[in-house]
XYZ file of C-alpha atoms in Angstrom:
522
model
C 113.981 78.026 113.154
C 112.386 77.583 116.581
C 112.663 81.323 117.200
C 110.899 82.060 113.911
C 108.136 79.648 114.899
C 107.705 81.405 118.232
C 107.584 84.802 116.573
C 105.027 83.501 114.052
C 102.949 82.048 116.891
C 103.006 85.173 119.057
C 102.535 87.469 116.064
C 99.571 85.358 114.958
C 97.943 85.661 118.373
C 98.448 89.420 118.520
C 97.402 89.922 114.883
C 94.186 87.936 115.359
C 93.275 89.790 118.560
C 94.251 93.149 117.074
C 92.170 92.579 113.938
C 89.186 91.904 116.211
C 89.882 95.150 118.100
C 90.370 97.087 114.863
C 87.094 95.795 113.458
C 85.415 97.028 116.630
C 87.357 100.263 116.159
C 85.936 100.673 112.674
C 82.505 100.001 114.160
C 83.228 102.753 116.654
C 84.149 105.185 113.866
C 81.028 104.224 111.912
C 78.879 104.984 114.945
C 80.664 108.287 115.643
C 80.467 109.397 112.008
C 76.789 108.410 111.867
C 75.850 110.229 115.051
C 78.101 113.285 114.733
C 79.572 113.379 111.178
C 82.631 115.593 110.555
C 81.599 118.614 112.561
C 82.553 121.171 115.192
C 81.675 118.623 117.912
C 83.875 115.879 116.442
C 86.765 118.308 115.883
C 86.574 119.250 119.587
C 86.248 115.618 120.702
C 89.184 114.352 118.613
C 91.429 117.165 119.844
C 90.413 116.526 123.469
C 90.888 112.758 123.074
C 94.253 113.284 121.389
C 95.734 114.859 124.545
C 95.439 111.827 126.885
C 96.363 109.617 123.922
C 99.607 111.536 123.521
C 100.380 111.061 127.201
C 99.491 107.370 126.895
C 102.429 107.056 124.499
C 104.741 108.383 127.191
C 103.274 106.595 130.216
C 101.939 103.492 128.521
C 102.919 101.041 125.809
C 105.125 103.683 124.190
C 108.005 104.892 126.340
C 107.256 103.105 129.624
C 107.056 99.597 128.199
C 110.045 100.072 125.920
C 112.064 100.882 129.047
C 110.281 98.410 131.350
C 110.335 95.230 129.241
C 114.127 95.009 128.655
C 114.855 95.342 132.407
C 112.000 93.046 133.478
C 112.970 90.474 130.814
C 116.594 90.617 131.939
C 115.519 89.559 135.446
C 113.343 86.762 134.074
C 116.074 85.578 131.689
C 118.469 85.308 134.630
C 115.842 83.230 136.508
C 115.324 85.829 139.229
C 111.507 85.934 139.307
C 111.346 87.322 142.845
C 113.447 90.318 141.867
C 111.389 90.762 138.692
C 108.136 90.878 140.683
C 109.634 93.329 143.181
C 110.675 95.549 140.275
C 107.241 95.348 138.596
C 105.416 96.235 141.836
C 107.751 99.151 142.423
C 107.150 100.468 138.902
C 103.371 100.137 139.290
C 103.289 102.051 142.570
C 105.530 104.845 141.309
C 103.432 105.042 138.141
C 100.231 105.486 140.140
C 101.741 108.407 142.076
C 102.933 110.073 138.867
C 99.547 109.571 137.212
C 97.651 111.209 140.072
C 99.810 114.326 139.726
C 99.549 114.408 135.914
C 95.769 113.980 135.911
C 95.326 116.795 138.432
C 97.569 119.101 136.404
C 95.838 118.138 133.164
C 92.371 118.936 134.465
C 93.564 122.260 135.843
C 95.583 123.202 132.760
C 93.090 122.121 130.057
C 92.647 125.685 128.675
C 96.413 126.059 128.246
C 96.628 122.695 126.453
C 93.874 123.637 124.006
C 95.528 127.023 123.404
C 98.724 125.210 122.442
C 97.290 122.344 120.418
C 94.281 123.975 118.740
C 94.836 127.714 118.772
C 92.483 128.056 115.787
C 89.562 127.009 118.007
C 89.603 130.424 119.736
C 87.836 131.916 116.731
C 84.775 129.841 117.676
C 83.991 130.189 121.396
C 81.631 127.198 121.435
C 84.226 124.914 119.838
C 86.948 126.242 122.144
C 84.999 125.761 125.384
C 83.710 122.347 124.284
C 87.267 121.149 123.669
C 88.336 122.362 127.142
C 85.421 120.655 128.896
C 85.925 117.388 127.010
C 89.641 117.456 127.826
C 88.915 117.820 131.540
C 86.305 115.073 131.417
C 88.523 112.540 129.608
C 91.868 113.280 131.223
C 91.584 110.474 133.842
C 91.589 108.017 130.927
C 95.374 108.308 130.804
C 95.635 106.847 134.317
C 93.696 103.685 133.572
C 95.206 103.039 130.155
C 98.779 103.587 131.421
C 98.261 100.974 134.132
C 96.727 98.656 131.525
C 99.813 99.142 129.341
C 102.124 98.190 132.214
C 100.056 95.040 132.793
C 100.476 94.303 129.087
C 104.255 94.665 129.364
C 104.384 92.241 132.286
C 102.251 89.629 130.543
C 104.104 89.975 127.235
C 107.373 89.344 129.069
C 105.847 86.067 130.280
C 104.974 85.280 126.633
C 101.260 85.879 127.220
C 99.827 88.025 124.422
C 96.145 87.206 123.938
C 94.365 89.107 126.729
C 96.620 92.215 126.539
C 96.000 92.365 122.788
C 92.236 92.081 123.352
C 92.157 94.726 126.097
C 91.786 97.736 123.705
C 88.463 96.254 122.588
C 86.988 97.524 125.854
C 87.413 101.131 124.703
C 85.610 100.482 121.431
C 82.812 98.516 123.088
C 82.035 101.196 125.663
C 82.149 104.053 123.139
C 79.768 102.194 120.816
C 77.345 101.363 123.634
C 77.285 104.870 125.078
C 77.011 106.508 121.641
C 73.897 104.477 120.955
C 72.347 104.733 124.401
C 73.237 108.252 125.543
C 74.064 110.384 122.476
C 70.511 111.690 122.130
C 70.604 112.949 125.712
C 74.216 113.919 126.347
C 75.512 114.518 122.805
C 79.275 114.320 122.318
C 79.767 113.775 126.071
C 78.397 110.251 125.628
C 81.622 109.424 123.756
C 83.720 110.930 126.551
C 82.007 108.722 129.126
C 82.684 105.698 126.917
C 86.371 106.662 126.826
C 86.637 106.703 130.629
C 84.901 103.372 131.171
C 86.831 101.871 128.270
C 90.118 102.801 129.955
C 88.996 101.208 133.219
C 87.987 98.062 131.332
C 91.403 97.745 129.666
C 93.085 97.531 133.058
C 90.531 95.307 134.787
C 90.388 92.653 132.050
C 94.083 91.810 132.553
C 94.034 91.434 136.334
C 92.625 87.846 136.356
C 95.484 86.726 134.059
C 98.062 88.352 136.327
C 96.531 86.524 139.282
C 96.475 83.237 137.352
C 100.163 83.689 136.557
C 100.757 84.067 140.305
C 102.547 87.355 139.834
C 102.873 88.707 143.342
C 102.228 92.360 144.121
C 104.148 94.216 146.835
C 103.221 97.571 148.360
C 106.651 99.132 147.910
C 108.069 102.398 146.611
C 111.835 102.309 146.250
C 113.476 104.923 144.041
C 116.916 103.523 144.938
C 116.220 100.108 143.427
C 118.782 99.248 140.733
C 116.027 98.148 138.368
C 114.323 101.535 138.668
C 117.616 103.294 137.979
C 118.197 101.144 134.892
C 114.669 101.795 133.670
C 114.925 105.553 134.146
C 118.144 105.622 132.113
C 116.191 104.040 129.267
C 112.951 105.895 129.967
C 114.111 109.491 129.753
C 115.475 109.263 126.182
C 112.444 107.167 125.174
C 110.064 109.819 126.547
C 112.024 112.524 124.764
C 111.920 110.508 121.555
C 108.167 110.070 121.753
C 107.732 113.721 122.676
C 109.640 114.645 119.542
C 107.501 112.263 117.468
C 104.249 113.578 118.952
C 105.266 117.141 118.130
C 104.466 116.179 114.549
C 100.930 115.192 115.560
C 100.438 118.394 117.545
C 101.742 120.569 114.709
C 99.488 118.802 112.207
C 96.423 119.392 114.377
C 97.425 122.989 115.130
C 97.775 123.790 111.428
C 94.557 121.909 110.594
C 92.681 123.899 113.250
C 93.158 126.946 111.021
C 91.688 125.222 107.959
C 88.010 124.707 107.098
C 85.759 122.958 109.628
C 86.037 119.191 109.344
C 89.729 119.176 108.407
C 90.814 117.702 111.737
C 88.055 115.103 111.546
C 89.002 114.159 107.967
C 92.614 113.611 109.043
C 91.419 111.596 112.032
C 89.069 109.345 110.049
C 91.721 108.741 107.359
C 94.352 107.994 109.966
C 92.022 105.489 111.638
C 91.792 103.531 108.380
C 95.579 103.509 108.044
C 95.816 102.423 111.674
C 93.817 99.268 110.881
C 96.576 97.445 108.946
C 99.277 99.292 110.893
C 97.904 98.111 114.223
C 96.727 94.701 113.065
C 100.043 93.800 111.449
C 102.756 96.420 111.956
C 102.410 97.173 115.645
C 101.227 93.617 116.375
C 104.383 92.072 114.912
C 106.585 94.593 116.755
C 104.750 93.888 120.026
C 105.142 90.134 119.584
C 108.813 90.268 118.640
C 110.006 92.810 121.254
C 110.331 90.363 124.205
C 112.272 87.965 121.952
C 114.610 90.741 120.858
C 115.085 91.760 124.506
C 115.963 88.181 125.508
C 118.608 87.871 122.790
C 119.977 91.296 123.735
C 120.149 90.222 127.411
C 122.191 87.181 126.304
C 124.306 89.383 123.989
C 123.312 87.112 121.095
C 123.447 89.653 118.256
C 123.331 86.991 115.548
C 119.931 85.654 116.641
C 118.675 89.178 117.358
C 119.498 90.212 113.787
C 117.853 87.094 112.346
C 114.678 87.744 114.355
C 114.625 91.394 113.310
C 115.029 90.601 109.604
C 112.328 87.937 109.833
C 109.957 90.463 111.409
C 110.884 93.186 108.906
C 110.177 90.945 105.933
C 106.822 89.997 107.444
C 105.976 93.688 107.840
C 106.952 94.616 104.301
C 105.100 91.668 102.797
C 101.876 92.694 104.546
C 101.973 96.497 104.669
C 102.872 97.263 101.032
C 99.806 95.486 99.567
C 97.709 96.934 102.404
C 98.773 100.437 101.369
C 98.006 99.725 97.720
C 94.583 98.398 98.682
C 93.781 101.498 100.737
C 94.851 103.779 97.889
C 92.891 102.130 95.073
C 89.751 101.446 97.137
C 89.801 104.565 99.299
C 86.636 106.269 98.027
C 84.275 103.264 98.079
C 85.784 102.203 101.409
C 85.132 105.570 103.048
C 81.660 105.739 101.481
C 80.832 102.320 102.950
C 82.195 102.975 106.425
C 81.513 106.646 107.032
C 79.069 108.118 104.511
C 75.767 107.849 106.348
C 73.874 109.853 108.923
C 75.220 113.404 108.738
C 78.578 112.392 107.171
C 78.408 114.188 103.809
C 79.868 113.519 100.345
C 82.205 116.477 100.903
C 83.500 114.826 104.082
C 84.078 111.628 102.084
C 86.186 113.525 99.541
C 88.216 115.267 102.249
C 88.853 111.972 104.058
C 89.720 110.102 100.839
C 92.305 112.728 99.882
C 93.970 112.461 103.290
C 93.885 108.637 103.156
C 95.704 108.614 99.817
C 98.693 110.462 101.235
C 98.738 108.720 104.626
C 98.783 105.322 102.888
C 101.982 106.130 101.006
C 103.930 105.924 104.266
C 102.215 102.841 105.754
C 105.186 100.492 105.288
C 107.503 103.140 106.752
C 105.348 103.699 109.870
C 105.439 99.961 110.600
C 109.146 99.574 109.844
C 110.141 102.529 112.038
C 108.257 100.953 114.949
C 110.102 97.650 114.571
C 113.530 99.190 113.993
C 113.092 101.375 117.077
C 112.237 98.241 119.074
C 115.630 96.778 118.155
C 117.396 99.861 119.520
C 115.328 99.647 122.712
C 116.083 95.931 123.111
C 119.780 96.838 122.897
C 119.114 99.442 125.629
C 119.926 102.234 123.198
C 117.126 104.776 123.475
C 119.270 107.775 122.559
C 119.869 107.051 118.878
C 116.168 107.131 117.839
C 115.855 110.446 119.731
C 118.712 112.071 117.841
C 117.285 110.949 114.531
C 113.783 111.949 115.642
C 114.853 115.549 116.286
C 116.007 115.836 112.691
C 112.776 114.243 111.410
C 110.635 116.755 113.338
C 112.225 119.657 111.465
C 111.754 117.801 108.175
C 108.089 117.121 108.959
C 107.264 120.662 110.079
C 109.005 122.133 107.037
C 107.042 119.823 104.741
C 103.818 120.675 106.613
C 104.265 124.386 106.005
C 105.100 123.869 102.332
C 102.539 121.224 101.362
C 99.556 122.638 103.278
C 99.642 125.621 100.910
C 99.019 123.374 97.911
C 97.076 120.397 99.292
C 95.366 121.848 102.419
C 94.852 119.131 105.063
C 96.031 116.430 102.607
C 99.436 118.129 102.552
C 99.801 117.380 106.252
C 99.184 113.686 105.552
C 101.754 113.658 102.721
C 104.319 115.403 104.933
C 103.817 112.701 107.576
C 104.459 109.941 105.027
C 107.577 111.528 103.535
C 109.045 112.169 106.991
C 108.354 108.557 108.016
C 110.140 107.201 104.928
C 113.188 109.385 105.606
C 113.125 108.283 109.255
C 113.050 104.611 108.247
C 115.995 104.963 105.861
C 118.188 106.729 108.431
C 117.295 104.297 111.232
C 118.081 101.301 109.019
C 121.460 102.733 108.076
C 122.428 103.463 111.691
C 121.197 100.039 112.868
C 123.213 98.364 110.135
C 126.330 100.100 111.443
C 125.452 98.952 114.962
C 124.670 95.247 114.490
C 126.213 94.538 111.090
C 124.803 94.467 107.599
C 122.317 91.986 106.224
C 122.339 90.418 102.775
C 121.147 93.635 101.152
C 120.933 92.133 97.682
C 118.429 89.528 98.797
C 116.376 92.116 100.675
C 116.191 94.435 97.642
C 115.069 91.578 95.383
C 112.420 90.627 97.949
C 111.212 94.246 98.106
C 110.973 94.516 94.309
C 109.028 91.255 94.068
C 106.630 92.461 96.763
C 106.080 95.740 94.920
C 105.393 93.911 91.637
C 102.911 91.545 93.289
C 101.218 94.482 95.025
C 101.002 96.422 91.754
C 99.289 93.514 89.984
C 96.954 93.148 92.951
C 96.124 96.874 92.854
C 95.277 96.824 89.128
C 93.057 93.790 89.715
C 91.234 95.548 92.564
C 90.588 98.621 90.399
C 89.192 96.530 87.526
C 86.959 94.412 89.754
C 85.760 97.436 91.737
C 84.938 99.368 88.554
C 83.089 96.402 87.060
C 80.974 95.939 90.191
C 80.317 99.678 90.324
C 78.836 99.501 86.816
C 76.481 96.575 87.482
C 75.411 97.227 91.095
C 72.981 99.746 92.497
C 75.244 101.502 95.005
C 72.599 103.425 96.917
C 72.429 100.728 99.618
C 75.140 99.579 102.007
C 74.884 95.890 101.086
C 75.930 96.524 97.482
C 78.594 98.966 98.652
C 79.997 96.194 100.866
C 80.036 93.785 97.911
C 81.925 96.372 95.866
C 84.603 96.471 98.584
C 84.887 92.919 99.897
C 84.964 91.073 96.551
C 87.956 93.130 95.257
C 89.706 92.697 98.623
C 89.172 88.924 98.576
C 90.115 88.503 94.918
C 93.042 90.903 95.283
C 94.357 88.921 98.240
C 94.222 85.657 96.269
C 95.938 87.279 93.295
C 98.658 88.731 95.553
C 99.398 85.321 97.071
C 99.454 83.601 93.651
C 101.775 86.218 92.113
C 103.999 86.051 95.207
C 104.244 82.283 94.832
C 105.083 82.541 91.125
C 107.766 85.136 91.903
C 109.290 82.821 94.511
C 108.691 85.002 97.575
C 109.690 82.831 100.525
C 107.107 84.329 102.893
C 104.185 82.913 100.926
C 105.901 79.538 100.607
C 106.177 79.400 104.400
C 102.607 80.678 104.877
C 101.048 77.241 105.265
C 103.630 76.167 107.855
C 103.348 79.423 109.819
C 99.544 79.257 109.830
C 99.719 75.710 111.189
C 102.054 76.890 113.971
C 99.822 79.860 114.804
C 96.599 77.844 114.859
C 98.047 74.897 116.788
C 99.784 77.148 119.331
C 102.931 75.028 119.141
C 106.259 76.811 119.023
């Protein structure tokens, strides 16, 4: 029970901070869509920004931290703080050297990267050259954000989650400021400057906490250190696994680059809306639970590890399924409220809404795959997700090529969701063979109850939204906001009430978990 309380506490901290960052992120998207719409400039910017973001997954909170945290936590669990700090300093110094080389290569090889990722851009020389220049300008972002991610891994291992979870807000703040202040003079490059300073801010904001924790830094580079060897054994498969996963993103963008202008932007804007609940709840819960899973794995306590995993998985399902339903039924008014202003047209709203529909179908699977993969990483098994990931890539690409013919850019979103669901099912089956089965009957009943409660909530949201649409003048943003927020609020209440009537344990424990989260007591 104490472990569940700790997970609820840490998850609550990360969820609260992440929601704040995601709200700022939506503000960022509103500003970008207002200033630039869904255009040639935004297509070029999102492609250019995607490249360092892909690398961030490898050198940041993706592969690096999944390999770093289990080793670092093992040292801390065995009460060897001095060795842990030596290991962390060594990793930081090696990371800086690697980043310098990667940034230099990235700036030099920007044309090659754009040729690979967005070959369709070559038909428009302005779009092609803009993407290359933006890529070169923003490439140093990967260096700052990778260091920030390592700082996050260190602090999370010490059970400090608040400041690392707030750090991404710096990116959103700087992009918003520079879009407002400099867009009239520097155009799309104002966003690129915000990206760079936002990356620097994410690293700097965590340094005072590291100092307060008295985590000592050593100027050392030792490739023969046992900790480094252990980490590299975990890192290489993790990098390969993420590379395989990111192939799906690259293929989606490459195919979309051959579709009508605005297709890439529509996919991006829709994905950002899906990322709100995914980041605020799915990734937040996985981030909060990973150090706990690593500690139980270090102690070889599989029983407690499985209990913690199932607790986290039920939390994810209970939150992400109604979130997906809400995004689906309210997608058009939501996109109209957030994006449809400035030069963001009604056509762009329709394109984005269609993509959001199909992305939302896989929301629960995206979140579950993240958590299940964390369990494998905690067990120091980074190879299994890679093997499964290779199979999923072929599934995703095949679905891309089939569905894009019938649904255009929306087909790419649907392919992503189907592939994620297949990935989740396979990972769950393999994990069950590895750590033992759970009470599957109870989990299926819980899932069915959650689906029923979400369905009732969705119908309620549609009815309330339609009613408000008939009585409100929707030409102004205030009334558009009312049409969105009242159904969300009422739908949330209805979901909780139906969950309680159906006997879903998560809602019965909600009051106790909220008290733990707010009091900070584990």
